[in-house]
Tab-separated table of C-alpha atoms in Angstrom:
chain	number	residue	atom	x	y	z
A	1	MET	CA	126.389	107.833	124.621
A	2	THR	CA	122.961	109.024	123.501
A	3	THR	CA	121.472	106.914	120.721
A	4	ALA	CA	118.365	106.989	118.576
A	5	LEU	CA	115.051	106.584	120.330
A	6	GLU	CA	113.457	103.222	119.633
A	7	THR	CA	110.482	103.267	117.256
A	8	THR	CA	109.496	99.606	117.412
A	9	VAL	CA	107.183	99.821	120.389
A	10	GLU	CA	104.740	96.923	120.419
A	11	SER	CA	101.081	97.792	120.016
A	12	PRO	CA	97.907	95.867	119.268
A	13	LEU	CA	96.603	95.824	115.720
A	14	ALA	CA	95.671	99.455	115.068
A	15	ASP	CA	94.878	100.150	118.762
A	16	ARG	CA	92.500	102.789	117.434
A	17	ALA	CA	91.770	104.466	114.129
A	18	ARG	CA	93.390	107.877	113.725
A	19	ASP	CA	93.358	110.752	111.315
A	20	VAL	CA	96.734	110.723	109.547
A	21	PHE	CA	98.034	113.595	107.430
A	22	LEU	CA	100.984	113.028	105.082
A	23	VAL	CA	102.400	116.428	104.105
A	24	SER	CA	105.018	116.720	101.333
A	25	ASN	CA	106.360	119.292	98.920
A	26	SER	CA	103.988	117.924	96.278
A	27	VAL	CA	101.237	115.326	96.079
A	28	ASP	CA	102.281	113.955	92.690
A	29	GLU	CA	105.870	114.895	91.860
A	30	LEU	CA	108.079	112.154	90.465
A	31	GLY	CA	110.347	110.625	93.076
A	32	GLY	CA	110.678	108.267	95.977
A	33	VAL	CA	108.980	110.530	98.535
A	34	THR	CA	105.772	110.609	96.479
A	35	THR	CA	105.900	106.839	95.978
A	36	TRP	CA	106.427	106.343	99.715
A	37	SER	CA	103.656	108.769	100.686
A	38	HIS	CA	100.998	107.085	98.596
A	39	GLN	CA	102.123	103.602	99.586
A	40	MET	CA	101.828	104.533	103.258
A	41	ALA	CA	98.517	106.298	102.628
A	42	ARG	CA	97.094	103.109	101.143
A	43	LEU	CA	98.492	100.977	103.959
A	44	PHE	CA	97.151	103.266	106.696
A	45	THR	CA	93.767	103.460	104.944
A	46	ALA	CA	93.586	99.671	104.763
A	47	ARG	CA	94.164	99.565	108.522
A	48	GLY	CA	91.166	101.786	109.194
A	49	HIS	CA	92.912	105.137	109.573
A	50	ARG	CA	91.466	108.212	107.879
A	51	VAL	CA	94.237	109.545	105.647
A	52	HIS	CA	94.705	112.886	103.884
A	53	VAL	CA	97.691	113.504	101.578
A	54	VAL	CA	98.711	117.166	101.341
A	55	GLY	CA	101.147	118.909	99.011
A	56	ILE	CA	102.415	122.476	99.146
A	57	ARG	CA	102.681	123.059	95.399
A	58	PRO	CA	101.728	121.218	92.204
A	59	ALA	CA	104.376	119.073	90.540
A	60	PRO	CA	106.396	120.834	87.823
A	61	GLU	CA	105.122	120.320	84.295
A	62	GLY	CA	106.288	116.999	82.873
A	63	GLN	CA	107.303	115.656	86.296
A	64	GLN	CA	103.948	114.321	87.485
A	65	GLN	CA	103.779	110.795	88.846
A	66	ARG	CA	100.943	108.516	87.772
A	67	LEU	CA	98.796	107.869	90.847
A	68	GLY	CA	95.857	105.933	89.430
A	69	ASP	CA	92.329	106.983	88.627
A	70	GLU	CA	90.708	106.831	92.069
A	71	LEU	CA	92.612	107.153	95.317
A	72	PRO	CA	90.943	105.780	98.477
A	73	TYR	CA	91.757	109.010	100.364
A	74	PRO	CA	91.583	112.745	99.607
A	75	THR	CA	94.474	114.917	98.472
A	76	THR	CA	94.930	118.675	98.794
A	77	THR	CA	97.465	121.012	97.197
A	78	LEU	CA	97.783	124.405	98.893
A	79	TYR	CA	99.020	126.492	95.972
A	80	ASP	CA	97.622	126.522	92.434
A	81	ALA	CA	101.111	127.243	91.067
A	82	ASP	CA	104.665	127.151	92.374
A	83	PRO	CA	104.890	129.764	95.156
A	84	PRO	CA	106.990	132.756	94.094
A	85	ARG	CA	110.530	132.985	95.374
A	86	GLU	CA	110.137	136.699	95.940
A	87	GLY	CA	107.447	137.504	98.457
A	88	ARG	CA	106.819	133.876	99.390
A	89	GLU	CA	106.773	134.741	103.082
A	90	ALA	CA	103.790	136.992	102.478
A	91	THR	CA	101.787	134.114	100.990
A	92	MET	CA	102.555	131.587	103.724
A	93	PRO	CA	100.056	132.647	106.423
A	94	ALA	CA	97.061	132.220	104.116
A	95	GLN	CA	98.239	128.815	102.897
A	96	SER	CA	99.111	127.664	106.412
A	97	ALA	CA	95.590	128.698	107.428
A	98	LYS	CA	94.323	126.048	104.984
A	99	LEU	CA	96.384	123.480	106.881
A	100	THR	CA	94.986	124.740	110.175
A	101	ALA	CA	91.460	124.232	108.861
A	102	LEU	CA	92.281	120.658	107.847
A	103	PHE	CA	93.924	119.884	111.187
A	104	ARG	CA	91.093	121.395	113.232
A	105	ALA	CA	88.552	119.269	111.337
A	106	ALA	CA	90.428	116.115	112.343
A	107	ARG	CA	89.562	113.946	115.287
A	108	PRO	CA	91.564	114.522	118.499
A	109	GLY	CA	94.941	112.806	118.499
A	110	ALA	CA	95.566	113.051	114.764
A	111	VAL	CA	99.065	112.414	113.433
A	112	VAL	CA	100.769	114.855	111.068
A	113	ILE	CA	103.704	113.266	109.210
A	114	VAL	CA	105.821	115.807	107.318
A	115	THR	CA	108.045	114.050	104.814
A	116	GLN	CA	110.241	116.988	103.747
A	117	VAL	CA	111.581	119.967	105.631
A	118	TRP	CA	110.478	122.474	102.960
A	119	ALA	CA	106.875	121.413	103.569
A	120	MET	CA	107.481	121.781	107.309
A	121	GLU	CA	107.898	125.531	106.834
A	122	TRP	CA	104.153	125.747	106.248
A	123	VAL	CA	103.202	123.189	108.899
A	124	VAL	CA	105.010	125.096	111.681
A	125	ARG	CA	102.855	128.121	110.865
A	126	ALA	CA	99.665	126.066	111.213
A	127	ASP	CA	97.819	125.147	114.401
A	128	THR	CA	98.675	121.531	115.272
A	129	ALA	CA	97.543	121.716	118.898
A	130	GLY	CA	96.339	118.365	120.193
A	131	HIS	CA	97.975	116.413	117.370
A	132	THR	CA	101.229	114.461	117.116
A	133	VAL	CA	103.732	115.946	114.636
A	134	ILE	CA	106.468	113.796	113.080
A	135	GLY	CA	109.163	115.221	110.801
A	136	MET	CA	111.038	112.975	108.390
A	137	SER	CA	114.255	113.013	106.392
A	138	HIS	CA	114.231	110.743	103.360
A	139	GLU	CA	117.938	111.194	102.659
A	140	SER	CA	121.136	110.394	104.503
A	141	TYR	CA	122.543	112.724	107.141
A	142	ALA	CA	125.613	113.230	104.921
A	143	ALA	CA	123.432	114.444	102.042
A	144	THR	CA	121.555	116.834	104.336
A	145	ARG	CA	124.791	118.106	105.888
A	146	GLY	CA	126.057	119.098	102.446
A	147	SER	CA	123.012	121.263	101.754
A	148	SER	CA	120.987	124.132	103.172
A	149	ARG	CA	118.561	121.567	104.592
A	150	LEU	CA	120.764	120.892	107.624
A	151	GLY	CA	120.089	124.245	109.227
A	152	ARG	CA	116.426	124.152	108.289
A	153	CYS	CA	115.975	120.663	109.745
A	154	LYS	CA	117.531	121.785	113.018
A	155	ARG	CA	115.243	124.799	113.075
A	156	TYR	CA	111.933	123.371	111.924
A	157	TYR	CA	112.209	119.860	113.401
A	158	ALA	CA	113.488	120.976	116.807
A	159	ASP	CA	110.076	120.850	118.467
A	160	VAL	CA	108.360	117.976	116.646
A	161	ASP	CA	107.322	114.947	118.683
A	162	ARG	CA	109.734	112.754	116.751
A	163	MET	CA	112.223	113.347	113.945
A	164	LEU	CA	112.693	110.223	111.820
A	165	PRO	CA	115.535	109.540	109.404
A	166	LEU	CA	115.529	106.167	107.666
A	167	THR	CA	118.299	104.292	109.492
A	168	ARG	CA	119.707	103.994	113.010
A	169	GLU	CA	123.132	105.059	111.755
A	170	ASP	CA	121.712	108.309	110.407
A	171	ALA	CA	119.659	108.798	113.563
A	172	ASP	CA	122.799	108.574	115.700
A	173	LEU	CA	124.489	111.130	113.416
A	174	TRP	CA	121.565	113.526	113.836
A	175	ILE	CA	122.006	113.185	117.604
A	176	SER	CA	125.797	113.304	117.863
A	177	HIS	CA	126.523	115.843	115.103
A	178	GLY	CA	123.150	117.490	114.540
A	179	GLY	CA	122.570	118.080	118.237
A	180	MET	CA	118.945	116.882	118.170
A	181	ASN	CA	117.388	114.915	121.049
A	182	ASN	CA	114.013	113.863	119.589
A	183	VAL	CA	115.302	111.424	116.970
A	184	GLY	CA	114.201	107.886	116.157
A	185	HIS	CA	114.371	106.055	112.846
A	186	MET	CA	111.970	104.324	110.493
A	187	PRO	CA	112.882	102.376	107.326
A	188	ASN	CA	110.817	102.404	104.175
A	189	PRO	CA	108.492	99.467	103.563
A	190	LEU	CA	109.080	97.113	100.672
A	191	PRO	CA	107.167	98.651	97.738
A	192	VAL	CA	106.015	95.328	96.280
A	193	LEU	CA	106.895	91.634	96.359
A	194	PRO	CA	106.306	90.259	92.852
A	195	ASP	CA	104.744	86.820	92.636
A	196	ALA	CA	107.430	85.647	90.225
A	197	PRO	CA	111.112	86.590	90.523
A	198	SER	CA	113.338	87.266	87.567
A	199	PRO	CA	114.690	84.079	85.916
A	200	ARG	CA	118.021	85.937	85.669
A	201	THR	CA	118.618	84.628	82.165
A	202	GLY	CA	118.343	87.849	80.177
A	203	ARG	CA	121.705	89.365	79.323
A	204	VAL	CA	120.633	92.730	80.655
A	205	VAL	CA	121.888	94.985	83.444
A	206	THR	CA	119.132	97.333	84.629
A	207	SER	CA	119.304	100.839	86.069
A	208	ILE	CA	116.215	102.745	87.249
A	209	GLY	CA	116.320	106.363	88.356
A	210	ARG	CA	116.005	109.991	87.375
A	211	LEU	CA	118.574	111.222	84.876
A	212	GLU	CA	120.079	113.814	87.179
A	213	ASP	CA	123.319	114.309	89.073
A	214	GLN	CA	122.225	112.471	92.233
A	215	LYS	CA	121.767	109.156	90.428
A	216	GLY	CA	125.312	109.158	89.023
A	217	ILE	CA	124.437	107.868	85.558
A	218	ASP	CA	127.588	109.589	84.279
A	219	MET	CA	129.612	107.311	86.581
A	220	LEU	CA	127.537	104.336	85.463
A	221	LEU	CA	128.443	105.009	81.828
A	222	GLU	CA	132.129	105.198	82.773
A	223	THR	CA	131.701	101.892	84.593
A	224	TRP	CA	129.932	100.312	81.635
A	225	ALA	CA	132.801	101.392	79.373
A	226	GLU	CA	135.040	99.067	81.399
A	227	VAL	CA	132.539	96.193	81.473
A	228	ALA	CA	131.001	96.202	77.994
A	229	PRO	CA	134.117	94.972	76.104
A	230	LEU	CA	134.211	91.920	78.398
A	231	HIS	CA	130.573	91.051	77.696
A	232	PRO	CA	129.699	92.051	74.114
A	233	ASP	CA	126.428	90.077	74.259
A	234	TRP	CA	125.070	92.061	77.262
A	235	GLN	CA	123.166	95.346	77.296
A	236	LEU	CA	122.673	98.114	79.841
A	237	HIS	CA	119.036	99.252	80.043
A	238	ILE	CA	118.657	102.691	81.629
A	239	TYR	CA	115.109	103.550	82.774
A	240	GLY	CA	114.266	107.131	83.627
A	241	ASP	CA	114.178	110.636	82.260
A	242	GLY	CA	115.365	113.971	83.522
A	243	GLU	CA	117.258	117.159	82.940
A	244	ASP	CA	120.614	115.476	82.189
A	245	GLU	CA	119.374	113.133	79.464
A	246	ASP	CA	120.905	114.991	76.502
A	247	THR	CA	124.262	115.339	78.250
A	248	LEU	CA	124.290	111.668	79.207
A	249	ARG	CA	123.407	110.540	75.692
A	250	ARG	CA	126.320	112.577	74.329
A	251	GLN	CA	128.624	110.995	76.921
A	252	CYS	CA	127.356	107.550	75.917
A	253	TRP	CA	128.147	108.272	72.263
A	254	ALA	CA	131.599	109.674	73.117
A	255	LEU	CA	132.423	106.486	75.043
A	256	GLY	CA	131.387	104.344	72.086
A	257	LEU	CA	128.578	102.662	74.021
A	258	ASP	CA	125.607	103.313	71.733
A	259	GLY	CA	125.597	99.677	70.641
A	260	SER	CA	125.174	98.286	74.162
A	261	VAL	CA	123.163	100.961	76.032
A	262	ARG	CA	119.391	101.259	75.659
A	263	TRP	CA	117.640	104.417	76.897
A	264	GLN	CA	114.242	103.086	77.951
A	265	GLY	CA	112.612	106.261	79.260
A	266	ARG	CA	110.345	106.443	82.264
A	267	THR	CA	108.702	103.172	83.311
A	268	HIS	CA	105.395	102.743	85.109
A	269	ASP	CA	106.079	99.024	85.601
A	270	PRO	CA	109.463	98.685	87.317
A	271	ALA	CA	108.797	95.058	88.264
A	272	ALA	CA	108.511	94.101	84.589
A	273	ALA	CA	111.668	96.047	83.764
A	274	LEU	CA	113.535	94.282	86.546
A	275	ARG	CA	112.269	90.809	85.626
A	276	ALA	CA	113.685	91.316	82.127
A	277	GLY	CA	117.156	91.789	83.568
A	278	SER	CA	119.591	89.641	85.491
A	279	VAL	CA	121.592	92.279	87.385
A	280	PHE	CA	120.602	95.639	88.890
A	281	VAL	CA	123.101	98.486	89.190
A	282	GLN	CA	122.802	101.607	91.319
A	283	SER	CA	125.373	104.339	90.805
A	284	SER	CA	123.940	107.086	93.025
A	285	ARG	CA	126.069	109.751	94.651
A	286	TYR	CA	123.678	109.858	97.613
A	287	GLU	CA	120.457	108.157	98.658
A	288	GLY	CA	118.132	107.707	101.595
A	289	PHE	CA	116.557	104.260	101.651
A	290	PRO	CA	116.323	103.598	97.905
A	291	LEU	CA	113.068	102.035	96.749
A	292	ALA	CA	114.426	100.925	93.364
A	293	LEU	CA	117.119	98.909	95.127
A	294	MET	CA	114.484	97.269	97.330
A	295	GLU	CA	112.299	96.506	94.298
A	296	ALA	CA	115.224	94.892	92.495
A	297	MET	CA	115.981	92.645	95.440
A	298	ALA	CA	112.309	91.722	95.813
A	299	THR	CA	112.379	90.662	92.166
A	300	GLY	CA	115.294	88.366	92.930
A	301	VAL	CA	117.822	90.427	90.982
A	302	PRO	CA	121.283	90.716	92.570
A	303	CYS	CA	122.570	94.255	92.881
A	304	ALA	CA	125.871	96.018	92.415
A	305	ALA	CA	125.849	99.483	93.958
A	306	PHE	CA	127.947	102.314	95.288
A	307	ASP	CA	127.950	102.326	99.094
A	308	CYS	CA	126.700	105.911	99.137
A	309	ALA	CA	124.527	105.976	102.277
A	310	PRO	CA	123.664	104.048	105.438
A	311	GLY	CA	120.375	103.044	103.820
A	312	VAL	CA	122.208	101.236	101.022
A	313	ARG	CA	124.409	99.190	103.326
A	314	GLU	CA	121.443	98.435	105.561
A	315	ILE	CA	119.464	97.059	102.611
A	316	VAL	CA	122.333	95.188	100.919
A	317	GLN	CA	124.429	92.688	102.853
A	318	ASP	CA	127.672	92.975	100.919
A	319	GLY	CA	128.815	89.633	99.566
A	320	VAL	CA	125.587	87.888	100.609
A	321	ASP	CA	122.736	89.360	98.573
A	322	GLY	CA	124.608	91.994	96.571
A	323	LEU	CA	127.973	93.668	96.048
A	324	LEU	CA	128.939	97.158	97.220
A	325	ALA	CA	131.727	99.387	95.935
A	326	PRO	CA	133.115	102.510	97.609
A	327	LEU	CA	131.370	105.630	96.359
A	328	GLY	CA	132.933	106.773	93.093
A	329	ASN	CA	135.173	103.725	92.686
A	330	ILE	CA	134.235	102.951	89.097
A	331	THR	CA	136.773	100.154	88.692
A	332	ARG	CA	135.441	98.299	91.755
A	333	LEU	CA	131.836	98.677	90.578
A	334	ALA	CA	132.895	97.384	87.157
A	335	ARG	CA	134.497	94.325	88.781
A	336	HIS	CA	131.287	93.619	90.685
A	337	LEU	CA	129.223	93.819	87.510
A	338	ASP	CA	131.701	91.577	85.699
A	339	ALA	CA	131.488	88.994	88.502
A	340	LEU	CA	127.681	88.883	88.413
A	341	MET	CA	127.468	88.898	84.616
A	342	SER	CA	130.038	86.111	84.304
A	343	ASP	CA	128.581	83.672	86.820
A	344	LYS	CA	124.951	82.501	86.627
A	345	ALA	CA	125.337	80.458	89.819
A	346	LEU	CA	126.488	83.579	91.697
A	347	ARG	CA	123.557	85.562	90.299
A	348	ASP	CA	121.120	82.886	91.381
A	349	ARG	CA	122.587	82.538	94.860
A	350	MET	CA	122.662	86.263	95.547
A	351	GLY	CA	119.319	86.872	93.833
A	352	ASP	CA	117.574	84.244	95.932
A	353	ALA	CA	119.178	85.630	99.093
A	354	ALA	CA	118.131	89.161	98.121
A	355	ARG	CA	114.490	88.165	97.616
A	356	GLY	CA	114.394	86.437	100.992
A	357	ASN	CA	116.313	89.023	102.990
A	358	ILE	CA	114.430	92.088	101.739
A	359	GLN	CA	111.207	90.750	103.207
A	360	ARG	CA	112.355	91.939	106.632
A	361	TYR	CA	110.921	95.270	105.434
A	362	SER	CA	107.481	93.838	104.748
A	363	THR	CA	104.570	96.243	104.814
A	364	ASP	CA	103.025	94.460	107.817
A	365	GLU	CA	106.206	94.928	109.853
A	366	ILE	CA	106.657	98.598	108.960
A	367	VAL	CA	103.008	99.519	109.546
A	368	ARG	CA	103.186	97.739	112.925
A	369	ARG	CA	106.170	99.905	113.812
A	370	TRP	CA	104.360	103.084	112.756
A	371	GLU	CA	101.284	102.227	114.791
A	372	GLY	CA	103.448	101.389	117.781
A	373	LEU	CA	105.074	104.797	117.469
A	374	PHE	CA	101.700	106.548	117.220
A	375	ALA	CA	100.521	104.868	120.426
A	376	PHE	CA	103.800	105.550	122.245
A	377	LEU	CA	103.864	109.258	121.364
A	378	GLU	CA	100.224	109.661	122.302
A	379	ARG	CA	100.952	108.266	125.761
């Protein structure tokens, strides 16, 4: 049976400095891909690589991510406004020519990492001769299969040097069901390891994520309706904003949960939000390799989550450092929350295990794997 190509090739510390391009739909749009891109850009820069972060379009109004005042690497956005749906094909050659100019100015052997298949539509029209091209999928194979992205990934990633989903399980699915033969896998690095973990004494369950269908906050509210009567002194703090906020607030009111649910809005300090809580809950319908889940575990907060993707069950060891429920099983998720909320010793044991176990995704380890892959593909 064909399996995913290994991406953990050993290499010396940054065997040589490279030009690295990280190309995404947007440079600054809210979401995990943007967070990942700028984390990796900083890590590669710190290792002596020359990094350039590229976006196709600007982030939609009100959905910009705070990036800091001065980035240690340049960024470029191809379009001044969202490219038109009608006639977009006519605009692509000129914008791809901008990419070609960037790539030609790079040193030989540059690496072009394309984080999203939509962005790849412009990269394939650019001249990448002499450079390594890596295409990524930051979601599960199941999520891609249920969308138009499946066909586009097969088309636009067919000839890249390596296609990288986030887990081995998804990589094997891309090979066996997607019919691709250039697939490896690469997990996300741990976003941050806070100096101090949560004391797990606050009577707060924390959720962090966009208020949109993917994150399943509607299912979380249904779950909380089963849990809240058992723990009248606990609160659910929901961090995030998004297009479904009004609908979700009405659902919260209809379920009689206004007294125990706090809508906290977008947070720029997730570590502080997590330290204030004692349990983290993730109710997503689908995920890739969720950063919020990793951040919660790094903060020493035990997690209850829907088992919605290979990335979730790779991060969480069910029954050891968190509790997983079948996707959509609200009663099981409610039982897991009840167990963690009722038992401080269980929270402490799982929280300590979570903080220790998640460090297998340390930034040093993941950057080492990336640099090993660069060297391997170059050879």
